[in-house]
Amino acid sequence: MAIRYLLAIFVLASVSESYYVGVGRYDITGPAAGINMMGYANPSQISNGIHLRQWSRAFIFAESSSSERVVFVNIDVCMTTQIMKLEVVKRLKALYGTTYTEDNVCISGIHTHSGPGGYWQYVLYEVTSLGFVKQSLDVVVDGIVESIKLAHHNMKQATLLTSVGSLTNASINRSPYAYEQNPDKGNYDANVDHTMFVLKMIDSSKNPLGMISWFAVHCTSMNNTNGLISADNKGYASLLTEMSYNKGQLPGQGEFVAAHSQSNEGDVSPNTKGPICIDTGKPCDYKTSTCNGRNEKCIASGPGKDMVDSTRIIAENQYYFGKTLFENASNPVSGPVDFKHSYVDMTKVMVKLENGTEVKTCPPAMGYSFAAGTVDGPGAFNFEQGDNGTGHTFWNIVRNRLHKPGKDQIECHHPKPILLDIGDMTVPYQWAAAIVPVQILRIGQLFILGVPGEFSTMAGRRLRDNVKKTLQQNGVTGDIEVVIAGLANTYADYITTPEEYSVQRYEGASTIYGPYTLVAYIQEFNKLAVAIAKGQSVDKGPEPPNDLSKQWSLVPRVLYDSVPIGKKFGEVEKDVKPSYARGNSTVVVSFYAGHPRNGLMTGKTFLTVEYKSTNSDWKVVHTDASWETRFRWKHTSEITGESLATVEWDIPSSALTGTYRIQHFGNHKNVLEKITPYTGVSSQFQVM
Ligand SMILES: *[C@@H]1O[C@H](CO)[C@@H](O)[C@H](O)[C@H]1NC(C)=O
Ligand SMILES: *[C@@H]1O[C@H](CO)[C@@H](O)[C@H](O)[C@H]1NC(C)=O
Ligand SMILES: *[C@@H]1O[C@H](CO)[C@@H](O)[C@H](O)[C@H]1NC(C)=O
Ligand SMILES: *[C@@H]1O[C@H](CO)[C@@H](O)[C@H](O)[C@H]1NC(C)=O
Ligand SMILES: *[C@@H]1O[C@H](CO)[C@@H](O)[C@H](O)[C@H]1NC(C)=O
Ligand SMILES: *[C@@H]1O[C@H](CO)[C@@H](O)[C@H](O)[C@H]1NC(C)=O
């Protein structure tokens, strides 16, 4: 008995501390003004301030300090793009040789639709952003690299634990009609995955080191009218988790790093009140999500009173549940760290179906329903009946080059009616990805599938089940856990099941490689699973292009800033009131400002809320990364270059009473393009 007890302790002791783990976080907030937001493809959704900053969160895992590593990076960005991944890996190779490569680094986007876009090399996704935006790409690439550097430098002995639970109040299916086509739906009790999977990292003194959760839900709580940069429900859930362990720290600071990561969210909406016709209050047409035949009025919302409140609720639901799973996690991770990666030319993958029929994927194309958008954001691309293209400069230039699909392409995509035949469009450069990465990271019994797009609920289940079965059949034993890391490494739109594809809702219309897209991915992931199980190498596959040098942009440059005669940059335009009641009031102050694109304030802030302590020192209590603050910016005259920055602070009921002030930090540009920093400060005010 005693010996068995000792043995058990010995086994536990050797299980704990069996990994070497590093965590890091860095600011990747994009240009806070004048750049189209990525996600809804709504040309009028232009950044005009900050609600929450965007962060890159990196986690490195190894068996020992000298063994091979895997890196999982979660970014508060709509998706990882091919050019981001290529540039990050190039920089990592320059810093660390072959320690970090495209093969062992997985970068997964949370899918916020409230971050500045343009970080692309494929035309389709640059249409609404008026082309490539270098500032958007650079800040993300720099920040991902910085977060990995931080993680690299603080690697230490750690124990990994997992837990799984079911969260039922943070998501609904936004295409239930498509889901219902699946013959295997009877195997599941819901039309979305309620599963949240948590990986817990603790150091050798049992202190929390890091956390990753995977849960499938779109980050579309903020809708397509929002211009403030926001990391949406998942970003805020990550921030809440970090702040609950990094006690007393400002958002984005502290050693504990938590990432609420994305999964198979293709058909999953956070707008849990569901869609209604916003003009009549009646239900939308079930099959087409239209109201009187049009899509614009069929909109999903909730659960809150407005989009900010909904973001908070969906974030808190993920945060509280994730935290419970984190605290409860008791299933130890053990086994090797490993990885497999290959590039696949998705335009012509051959797959043998179970009944022996050979099928093939197709060069990418979008169906008509793609232009209709979804209940989370109708009318993507602003296609309207009879739209003549006025005001869409980029479209006017490129639509002359739109490609007419040939017979083979039409047959290949059947029953999808082709709107955009992007596969053969290469002017001025490629329109969509032909070559995509597939990747598996292994950490003991946990297998993370880096998928280059948005898998629907059922597509994700079939992929996970297949990979698990393949691993088991090839000799992997034990309690295998397979999770999908969505929107990873590059973006190739949606992946639906063939049955969902057959009814061509938005997600089916956006399944770009045709009806057999999913079976092709399953085949390619199975190859990686066999290789990882048997310790074999995989075919590297064809290299994706790096078209960075060919990129072009129509985004207007910041020419110069100015202030009205007699005013200075940073001078208060409209001051605070002398006093406010906490819990129910908002402080508002505006300043004569420079354009936020003159300096992104990476790792800094455009604002501070400061509290005067008893020894008269000013202590920063909030920044522009805080939930309680909003930084807004607007041009008052584009011709003279005059603009205003407005800071808003919702005073929480937990705020200390006393004296406060608000500062604004910015940069202005003169006609000779010289950029100069400035500061503005409000009058002092009382919080009672
Ligand atoms: C959501 O569900 C979680 C877990 O079941 C529960 O703890 C939480 O109270 C729920 N939140 C709301 C707002 O109902
Ligand atoms: C966006 O949300 C706001 C509430 O915050 C609402 O007034 C507006 O109608 C919504 N717009 C769309 C297009 O969903
Ligand atoms: C956490 O553990 C407690 C106690 O074992 C249990 O009652 C609870 O259901 C667990 N919560 C989750 C979300 O797994
Ligand atoms: C094999 O299955 C596919 C997909 O279900 C179907 O389209 C095809 O007709 C089947 N072929 C045969 C020979 O049964
Ligand atoms: C295009 O449509 C807009 C608005 O519907 C209209 O003002 C404009 O005259 C039209 N232009 C052409 C060339 O038809
Ligand atoms: C909050 O302020 C509004 C208007 O200023 C007022 O009507 C309301 O009663 C206040 N609520 C609380 C809880 O103080």
mmCIF file of N, CA, C and O in Angstrom, residues 165-249:
data_model
loop_
_atom_site.group_PDB
_atom_site.id
_atom_site.type_symbol
_atom_site.label_atom_id
_atom_site.label_comp_id
_atom_site.label_asym_id
_atom_site.label_seq_id
_atom_site.Cartn_x
_atom_site.Cartn_y
_atom_site.Cartn_z
ATOM 1 N N GLY A 165 -15.932 21.566 -20.899
ATOM 2 C CA GLY A 165 -17.285 21.757 -20.378
ATOM 3 C C GLY A 165 -18.195 22.276 -21.471
ATOM 4 O O GLY A 165 -17.750 22.557 -22.586
ATOM 5 N N SER A 166 -19.452 22.429 -21.127
ATOM 6 C CA SER A 166 -20.449 22.815 -22.112
ATOM 7 C C SER A 166 -21.031 24.182 -21.758
ATOM 8 O O SER A 166 -21.669 24.345 -20.714
ATOM 9 N N LEU A 167 -20.805 25.160 -22.618
ATOM 10 C CA LEU A 167 -21.296 26.523 -22.406
ATOM 11 C C LEU A 167 -22.449 26.762 -23.372
ATOM 12 O O LEU A 167 -22.253 26.793 -24.590
ATOM 13 N N THR A 168 -23.647 26.953 -22.825
ATOM 14 C CA THR A 168 -24.811 26.941 -23.705
ATOM 15 C C THR A 168 -25.407 28.321 -23.962
ATOM 16 O O THR A 168 -26.340 28.450 -24.745
ATOM 17 N N ASN A 169 -24.859 29.364 -23.322
ATOM 18 C CA ASN A 169 -25.516 30.666 -23.490
ATOM 19 C C ASN A 169 -24.642 31.710 -24.179
ATOM 20 O O ASN A 169 -24.743 32.894 -23.895
ATOM 21 N N ALA A 170 -23.789 31.263 -25.105
ATOM 22 C CA ALA A 170 -22.941 32.237 -25.793
ATOM 23 C C ALA A 170 -22.987 32.096 -27.303
ATOM 24 O O ALA A 170 -22.237 32.774 -28.006
ATOM 25 N N SER A 171 -23.840 31.240 -27.833
ATOM 26 C CA SER A 171 -23.824 31.040 -29.282
ATOM 27 C C SER A 171 -25.123 30.433 -29.798
ATOM 28 O O SER A 171 -25.806 29.704 -29.077
ATOM 29 N N ILE A 172 -25.435 30.750 -31.050
ATOM 30 C CA ILE A 172 -26.536 30.079 -31.770
ATOM 31 C C ILE A 172 -26.074 29.790 -33.197
ATOM 32 O O ILE A 172 -25.095 30.382 -33.663
ATOM 33 N N ASN A 173 -26.774 28.883 -33.871
ATOM 34 C CA ASN A 173 -26.459 28.622 -35.277
ATOM 35 C C ASN A 173 -27.174 29.654 -36.145
ATOM 36 O O ASN A 173 -28.372 29.888 -35.981
ATOM 37 N N ARG A 174 -26.438 30.297 -37.058
ATOM 38 C CA ARG A 174 -27.050 31.342 -37.887
ATOM 39 C C ARG A 174 -27.499 30.807 -39.247
ATOM 40 O O ARG A 174 -28.066 31.561 -40.033
ATOM 41 N N SER A 175 -27.224 29.529 -39.514
ATOM 42 C CA SER A 175 -27.720 28.898 -40.745
ATOM 43 C C SER A 175 -28.322 27.532 -40.417
ATOM 44 O O SER A 175 -27.891 26.508 -40.954
ATOM 45 N N PRO A 176 -29.344 27.520 -39.528
ATOM 46 C CA PRO A 176 -29.896 26.216 -39.115
ATOM 47 C C PRO A 176 -30.462 25.419 -40.292
ATOM 48 O O PRO A 176 -30.399 24.197 -40.287
ATOM 49 N N TYR A 177 -30.976 26.122 -41.300
ATOM 50 C CA TYR A 177 -31.542 25.415 -42.453
ATOM 51 C C TYR A 177 -30.455 24.595 -43.162
ATOM 52 O O TYR A 177 -30.696 23.456 -43.580
ATOM 53 N N ALA A 178 -29.264 25.154 -43.270
ATOM 54 C CA ALA A 178 -28.157 24.417 -43.895
ATOM 55 C C ALA A 178 -27.734 23.254 -42.998
ATOM 56 O O ALA A 178 -27.542 22.122 -43.460
ATOM 57 N N TYR A 179 -27.644 23.521 -41.697
ATOM 58 C CA TYR A 179 -27.238 22.478 -40.738
ATOM 59 C C TYR A 179 -28.174 21.275 -40.826
ATOM 60 O O TYR A 179 -27.739 20.124 -40.759
ATOM 61 N N GLU A 180 -29.461 21.564 -40.974
ATOM 62 C CA GLU A 180 -30.446 20.471 -40.995
ATOM 63 C C GLU A 180 -30.309 19.522 -42.175
ATOM 64 O O GLU A 180 -30.892 18.438 -42.170
ATOM 65 N N GLN A 181 -29.554 19.911 -43.175
ATOM 66 C CA GLN A 181 -29.354 19.016 -44.319
ATOM 67 C C GLN A 181 -28.433 17.850 -43.956
ATOM 68 O O GLN A 181 -28.345 16.873 -44.686
ATOM 69 N N ASN A 182 -27.709 17.964 -42.830
ATOM 70 C CA ASN A 182 -26.709 16.952 -42.493
ATOM 71 C C ASN A 182 -27.352 15.661 -41.994
ATOM 72 O O ASN A 182 -28.094 15.685 -41.014
ATOM 73 N N PRO A 183 -27.053 14.533 -42.652
ATOM 74 C CA PRO A 183 -27.656 13.259 -42.225
ATOM 75 C C PRO A 183 -27.181 12.815 -40.835
ATOM 76 O O PRO A 183 -27.878 12.058 -40.172
ATOM 77 N N ASP A 184 -26.038 13.327 -40.376
ATOM 78 C CA ASP A 184 -25.501 12.909 -39.078
ATOM 79 C C ASP A 184 -25.920 13.825 -37.934
ATOM 80 O O ASP A 184 -25.403 13.738 -36.819
ATOM 81 N N LYS A 185 -26.884 14.730 -38.194
ATOM 82 C CA LYS A 185 -27.272 15.685 -37.135
ATOM 83 C C LYS A 185 -27.861 14.988 -35.912
ATOM 84 O O LYS A 185 -27.760 15.497 -34.797
ATOM 85 N N GLY A 186 -28.451 13.803 -36.123
ATOM 86 C CA GLY A 186 -29.051 13.068 -35.008
ATOM 87 C C GLY A 186 -28.050 12.593 -33.970
ATOM 88 O O GLY A 186 -28.417 12.243 -32.845
ATOM 89 N N ASN A 187 -26.777 12.597 -34.319
ATOM 90 C CA ASN A 187 -25.744 12.181 -33.353
ATOM 91 C C ASN A 187 -25.440 13.250 -32.317
ATOM 92 O O ASN A 187 -24.633 13.016 -31.418
ATOM 93 N N TYR A 188 -26.012 14.445 -32.473
ATOM 94 C CA TYR A 188 -25.643 15.560 -31.596
ATOM 95 C C TYR A 188 -26.892 16.184 -31.007
ATOM 96 O O TYR A 188 -27.957 16.172 -31.633
ATOM 97 N N ASP A 189 -26.740 16.777 -29.827
ATOM 98 C CA ASP A 189 -27.921 17.360 -29.194
ATOM 99 C C ASP A 189 -28.074 18.858 -29.484
ATOM 100 O O ASP A 189 -29.000 19.487 -28.994
ATOM 101 N N ALA A 190 -27.131 19.442 -30.259
ATOM 102 C CA ALA A 190 -27.277 20.867 -30.554
ATOM 103 C C ALA A 190 -26.706 21.165 -31.936
ATOM 104 O O ALA A 190 -25.860 20.421 -32.437
ATOM 105 N N ASN A 191 -27.171 22.272 -32.536
ATOM 106 C CA ASN A 191 -26.675 22.622 -33.864
ATOM 107 C C ASN A 191 -25.468 23.569 -33.830
ATOM 108 O O ASN A 191 -25.070 24.125 -34.845
ATOM 109 N N VAL A 192 -24.906 23.765 -32.624
ATOM 110 C CA VAL A 192 -23.586 24.407 -32.480
ATOM 111 C C VAL A 192 -22.792 23.564 -31.482
ATOM 112 O O VAL A 192 -23.377 22.818 -30.693
ATOM 113 N N ASP A 193 -21.470 23.682 -31.510
ATOM 114 C CA ASP A 193 -20.645 23.009 -30.506
ATOM 115 C C ASP A 193 -20.637 23.862 -29.251
ATOM 116 O O ASP A 193 -20.143 24.992 -29.273
ATOM 117 N N HIS A 194 -21.173 23.312 -28.163
ATOM 118 C CA HIS A 194 -21.142 24.053 -26.893
ATOM 119 C C HIS A 194 -19.843 23.814 -26.130
ATOM 120 O O HIS A 194 -19.611 24.418 -25.077
ATOM 121 N N THR A 195 -19.019 22.935 -26.663
ATOM 122 C CA THR A 195 -17.818 22.525 -25.937
ATOM 123 C C THR A 195 -16.800 23.652 -25.821
ATOM 124 O O THR A 195 -16.410 24.236 -26.829
ATOM 125 N N MET A 196 -16.382 23.931 -24.602
ATOM 126 C CA MET A 196 -15.210 24.778 -24.408
ATOM 127 C C MET A 196 -14.110 23.878 -23.870
ATOM 128 O O MET A 196 -14.315 23.122 -22.923
ATOM 129 N N PHE A 197 -12.941 23.967 -24.509
ATOM 130 C CA PHE A 197 -11.792 23.169 -24.093
ATOM 131 C C PHE A 197 -10.754 24.118 -23.517
ATOM 132 O O PHE A 197 -10.419 25.125 -24.148
ATOM 133 N N VAL A 198 -10.243 23.817 -22.325
ATOM 134 C CA VAL A 198 -9.269 24.709 -21.694
ATOM 135 C C VAL A 198 -7.951 23.994 -21.428
ATOM 136 O O VAL A 198 -7.929 22.865 -20.919
ATOM 137 N N LEU A 199 -6.864 24.649 -21.809
ATOM 138 C CA LEU A 199 -5.508 24.193 -21.492
ATOM 139 C C LEU A 199 -4.948 25.134 -20.427
ATOM 140 O O LEU A 199 -4.868 26.344 -20.636
ATOM 141 N N LYS A 200 -4.597 24.563 -19.286
ATOM 142 C CA LYS A 200 -4.120 25.356 -18.149
ATOM 143 C C LYS A 200 -2.620 25.159 -17.988
ATOM 144 O O LYS A 200 -2.129 24.032 -18.034
ATOM 145 N N MET A 201 -1.890 26.244 -17.776
ATOM 146 C CA MET A 201 -0.445 26.167 -17.568
ATOM 147 C C MET A 201 -0.121 26.721 -16.189
ATOM 148 O O MET A 201 -0.515 27.849 -15.881
ATOM 149 N N ILE A 202 0.559 25.931 -15.379
ATOM 150 C CA ILE A 202 0.997 26.441 -14.069
ATOM 151 C C ILE A 202 2.491 26.192 -13.909
ATOM 152 O O ILE A 202 3.028 25.229 -14.445
ATOM 153 N N ASP A 203 3.148 27.070 -13.188
ATOM 154 C CA ASP A 203 4.599 26.912 -13.025
ATOM 155 C C ASP A 203 4.900 25.937 -11.891
ATOM 156 O O ASP A 203 3.985 25.374 -11.277
ATOM 157 N N SER A 204 6.184 25.760 -11.578
ATOM 158 C CA SER A 204 6.540 24.722 -10.612
ATOM 159 C C SER A 204 6.102 25.072 -9.194
ATOM 160 O O SER A 204 6.039 24.207 -8.337
ATOM 161 N N SER A 205 5.761 26.352 -8.946
ATOM 162 C CA SER A 205 5.190 26.702 -7.630
ATOM 163 C C SER A 205 3.668 26.725 -7.696
ATOM 164 O O SER A 205 3.014 27.312 -6.834
ATOM 165 N N LYS A 206 3.111 26.157 -8.764
ATOM 166 C CA LYS A 206 1.662 26.068 -8.960
ATOM 167 C C LYS A 206 0.988 27.413 -9.207
ATOM 168 O O LYS A 206 -0.220 27.569 -9.057
ATOM 169 N N ASN A 207 1.785 28.426 -9.551
ATOM 170 C CA ASN A 207 1.180 29.710 -9.896
ATOM 171 C C ASN A 207 0.649 29.661 -11.325
ATOM 172 O O ASN A 207 1.287 29.084 -12.201
ATOM 173 N N PRO A 208 -0.501 30.314 -11.562
ATOM 174 C CA PRO A 208 -1.024 30.340 -12.937
ATOM 175 C C PRO A 208 -0.060 31.057 -13.879
ATOM 176 O O PRO A 208 0.469 32.121 -13.551
ATOM 177 N N LEU A 209 0.197 30.426 -15.021
ATOM 178 C CA LEU A 209 1.161 30.964 -15.984
ATOM 179 C C LEU A 209 0.422 31.402 -17.244
ATOM 180 O O LEU A 209 0.665 32.476 -17.796
ATOM 181 N N GLY A 210 -0.485 30.559 -17.675
ATOM 182 C CA GLY A 210 -1.218 30.882 -18.890
ATOM 183 C C GLY A 210 -2.420 29.991 -19.073
ATOM 184 O O GLY A 210 -2.575 28.977 -18.390
ATOM 185 N N MET A 211 -3.268 30.408 -20.005
ATOM 186 C CA MET A 211 -4.467 29.637 -20.321
ATOM 187 C C MET A 211 -4.831 29.835 -21.780
ATOM 188 O O MET A 211 -4.702 30.932 -22.311
ATOM 189 N N ILE A 212 -5.240 28.755 -22.429
ATOM 190 C CA ILE A 212 -5.859 28.882 -23.755
ATOM 191 C C ILE A 212 -7.207 28.172 -23.676
ATOM 192 O O ILE A 212 -7.289 27.061 -23.155
ATOM 193 N N SER A 213 -8.249 28.846 -24.166
ATOM 194 C CA SER A 213 -9.529 28.153 -24.319
ATOM 195 C C SER A 213 -9.875 28.136 -25.795
ATOM 196 O O SER A 213 -9.495 29.047 -26.533
ATOM 197 N N TRP A 214 -10.541 27.063 -26.227
ATOM 198 C CA TRP A 214 -11.072 27.036 -27.591
ATOM 199 C C TRP A 214 -12.578 26.884 -27.502
ATOM 200 O O TRP A 214 -13.085 25.951 -26.867
ATOM 201 N N PHE A 215 -13.287 27.795 -28.136
ATOM 202 C CA PHE A 215 -14.748 27.765 -28.148
ATOM 203 C C PHE A 215 -15.188 28.447 -29.437
ATOM 204 O O PHE A 215 -14.641 29.483 -29.816
ATOM 205 N N ALA A 216 -16.176 27.863 -30.104
ATOM 206 C CA ALA A 216 -16.575 28.354 -31.425
ATOM 207 C C ALA A 216 -17.690 29.380 -31.330
ATOM 208 O O ALA A 216 -18.812 29.042 -30.946
ATOM 209 N N VAL A 217 -17.381 30.633 -31.639
ATOM 210 C CA VAL A 217 -18.430 31.646 -31.790
ATOM 211 C C VAL A 217 -17.834 32.841 -32.536
ATOM 212 O O VAL A 217 -16.714 33.270 -32.251
ATOM 213 N N HIS A 218 -18.577 33.352 -33.521
ATOM 214 C CA HIS A 218 -18.115 34.524 -34.257
ATOM 215 C C HIS A 218 -17.878 35.707 -33.307
ATOM 216 O O HIS A 218 -18.628 35.888 -32.345
ATOM 217 N N CYS A 219 -16.859 36.501 -33.601
ATOM 218 C CA CYS A 219 -16.684 37.763 -32.882
ATOM 219 C C CYS A 219 -17.381 38.851 -33.680
ATOM 220 O O CYS A 219 -16.758 39.724 -34.296
ATOM 221 N N THR A 220 -18.720 38.747 -33.675
ATOM 222 C CA THR A 220 -19.560 39.739 -34.360
ATOM 223 C C THR A 220 -20.607 40.274 -33.397
ATOM 224 O O THR A 220 -21.751 40.514 -33.773
ATOM 225 N N SER A 221 -20.210 40.409 -32.131
ATOM 226 C CA SER A 221 -21.127 41.053 -31.183
ATOM 227 C C SER A 221 -21.194 42.546 -31.508
ATOM 228 O O SER A 221 -22.261 43.157 -31.452
ATOM 229 N N MET A 222 -20.047 43.138 -31.840
ATOM 230 C CA MET A 222 -20.040 44.523 -32.338
ATOM 231 C C MET A 222 -20.478 44.437 -33.799
ATOM 232 O O MET A 222 -19.944 43.619 -34.561
ATOM 233 N N ASN A 223 -21.433 45.281 -34.212
ATOM 234 C CA ASN A 223 -21.974 45.113 -35.566
ATOM 235 C C ASN A 223 -21.278 46.025 -36.578
ATOM 236 O O ASN A 223 -20.331 46.741 -36.257
ATOM 237 N N ASN A 224 -21.783 45.988 -37.824
ATOM 238 C CA ASN A 224 -21.055 46.659 -38.900
ATOM 239 C C ASN A 224 -21.238 48.171 -38.947
ATOM 240 O O ASN A 224 -20.848 48.816 -39.905
ATOM 241 N N THR A 225 -21.818 48.722 -37.865
ATOM 242 C CA THR A 225 -21.862 50.182 -37.756
ATOM 243 C C THR A 225 -20.754 50.695 -36.830
ATOM 244 O O THR A 225 -20.585 51.899 -36.685
ATOM 245 N N ASN A 226 -20.004 49.776 -36.212
ATOM 246 C CA ASN A 226 -19.023 50.194 -35.218
ATOM 247 C C ASN A 226 -17.701 50.637 -35.857
ATOM 248 O O ASN A 226 -17.130 49.923 -36.667
ATOM 249 N N GLY A 227 -17.206 51.791 -35.435
ATOM 250 C CA GLY A 227 -15.931 52.288 -35.958
ATOM 251 C C GLY A 227 -14.814 52.253 -34.932
ATOM 252 O O GLY A 227 -13.681 52.617 -35.246
ATOM 253 N N LEU A 228 -15.116 51.853 -33.697
ATOM 254 C CA LEU A 228 -14.076 51.810 -32.667
ATOM 255 C C LEU A 228 -13.382 50.449 -32.700
ATOM 256 O O LEU A 228 -14.046 49.411 -32.697
ATOM 257 N N ILE A 229 -12.058 50.453 -32.714
ATOM 258 C CA ILE A 229 -11.322 49.194 -32.682
ATOM 259 C C ILE A 229 -11.737 48.423 -31.436
ATOM 260 O O ILE A 229 -11.785 48.973 -30.333
ATOM 261 N N SER A 230 -12.074 47.144 -31.643
ATOM 262 C CA SER A 230 -12.498 46.319 -30.515
ATOM 263 C C SER A 230 -12.080 44.886 -30.761
ATOM 264 O O SER A 230 -12.140 44.399 -31.894
ATOM 265 N N ALA A 231 -11.684 44.211 -29.703
ATOM 266 C CA ALA A 231 -11.350 42.790 -29.813
ATOM 267 C C ALA A 231 -12.595 41.932 -29.582
ATOM 268 O O ALA A 231 -12.491 40.721 -29.470
ATOM 269 N N ASP A 232 -13.755 42.591 -29.510
ATOM 270 C CA ASP A 232 -15.061 41.915 -29.456
ATOM 271 C C ASP A 232 -15.138 40.925 -28.289
ATOM 272 O O ASP A 232 -14.368 41.019 -27.324
ATOM 273 N N ASN A 233 -16.051 39.962 -28.378
ATOM 274 C CA ASN A 233 -16.331 39.145 -27.188
ATOM 275 C C ASN A 233 -15.134 38.312 -26.735
ATOM 276 O O ASN A 233 -14.864 38.218 -25.537
ATOM 277 N N LYS A 234 -14.388 37.728 -27.659
ATOM 278 C CA LYS A 234 -13.259 36.892 -27.223
ATOM 279 C C LYS A 234 -12.104 37.729 -26.662
ATOM 280 O O LYS A 234 -11.482 37.355 -25.664
ATOM 281 N N GLY A 235 -11.839 38.855 -27.326
ATOM 282 C CA GLY A 235 -10.758 39.707 -26.826
ATOM 283 C C GLY A 235 -11.045 40.210 -25.421
ATOM 284 O O GLY A 235 -10.156 40.236 -24.560
ATOM 285 N N TYR A 236 -12.305 40.580 -25.182
ATOM 286 C CA TYR A 236 -12.647 41.071 -23.853
ATOM 287 C C TYR A 236 -12.621 39.919 -22.843
ATOM 288 O O TYR A 236 -12.183 40.101 -21.696
ATOM 289 N N ALA A 237 -13.039 38.723 -23.266
ATOM 290 C CA ALA A 237 -12.967 37.562 -22.362
ATOM 291 C C ALA A 237 -11.509 37.300 -21.966
ATOM 292 O O ALA A 237 -11.212 37.010 -20.798
ATOM 293 N N SER A 238 -10.590 37.410 -22.916
ATOM 294 C CA SER A 238 -9.163 37.208 -22.608
ATOM 295 C C SER A 238 -8.690 38.254 -21.598
ATOM 296 O O SER A 238 -8.000 37.945 -20.627
ATOM 297 N N LEU A 239 -9.079 39.504 -21.845
ATOM 298 C CA LEU A 239 -8.668 40.597 -20.965
ATOM 299 C C LEU A 239 -9.200 40.408 -19.543
ATOM 300 O O LEU A 239 -8.474 40.582 -18.557
ATOM 301 N N LEU A 240 -10.483 40.028 -19.436
ATOM 302 C CA LEU A 240 -11.082 39.801 -18.116
ATOM 303 C C LEU A 240 -10.351 38.681 -17.381
ATOM 304 O O LEU A 240 -10.089 38.782 -16.173
ATOM 305 N N THR A 241 -9.996 37.612 -18.124
ATOM 306 C CA THR A 241 -9.295 36.498 -17.498
ATOM 307 C C THR A 241 -7.931 36.953 -17.000
ATOM 308 O O THR A 241 -7.543 36.663 -15.865
ATOM 309 N N GLU A 242 -7.219 37.676 -17.842
ATOM 310 C CA GLU A 242 -5.891 38.146 -17.434
ATOM 311 C C GLU A 242 -5.982 39.071 -16.235
ATOM 312 O O GLU A 242 -5.200 38.958 -15.278
ATOM 313 N N MET A 243 -6.944 39.986 -16.256
ATOM 314 C CA MET A 243 -7.021 40.958 -15.167
ATOM 315 C C MET A 243 -7.432 40.301 -13.854
ATOM 316 O O MET A 243 -7.095 40.800 -12.782
ATOM 317 N N SER A 244 -8.135 39.165 -13.928
ATOM 318 C CA SER A 244 -8.522 38.522 -12.678
ATOM 319 C C SER A 244 -7.334 37.806 -12.026
ATOM 320 O O SER A 244 -7.352 37.562 -10.824
ATOM 321 N N TYR A 245 -6.309 37.459 -12.808
ATOM 322 C CA TYR A 245 -5.114 36.837 -12.206
ATOM 323 C C TYR A 245 -3.960 37.828 -12.030
ATOM 324 O O TYR A 245 -3.132 37.661 -11.142
ATOM 325 N N ASN A 246 -3.889 38.833 -12.915
ATOM 326 C CA ASN A 246 -2.859 39.867 -12.769
ATOM 327 C C ASN A 246 -3.443 41.007 -11.943
ATOM 328 O O ASN A 246 -3.719 42.090 -12.442
ATOM 329 N N LYS A 247 -3.652 40.736 -10.681
ATOM 330 C CA LYS A 247 -4.383 41.673 -9.817
ATOM 331 C C LYS A 247 -3.738 43.062 -9.805
ATOM 332 O O LYS A 247 -2.536 43.201 -9.677
ATOM 333 N N GLY A 248 -4.607 44.081 -9.976
ATOM 334 C CA GLY A 248 -4.134 45.448 -9.850
ATOM 335 C C GLY A 248 -3.399 45.977 -11.073
ATOM 336 O O GLY A 248 -2.910 47.109 -11.056
ATOM 337 N N GLN A 249 -3.289 45.167 -12.128
ATOM 338 C CA GLN A 249 -2.566 45.614 -13.324
ATOM 339 C C GLN A 249 -3.530 46.235 -14.334
ATOM 340 O O GLN A 249 -4.715 45.900 -14.376
#
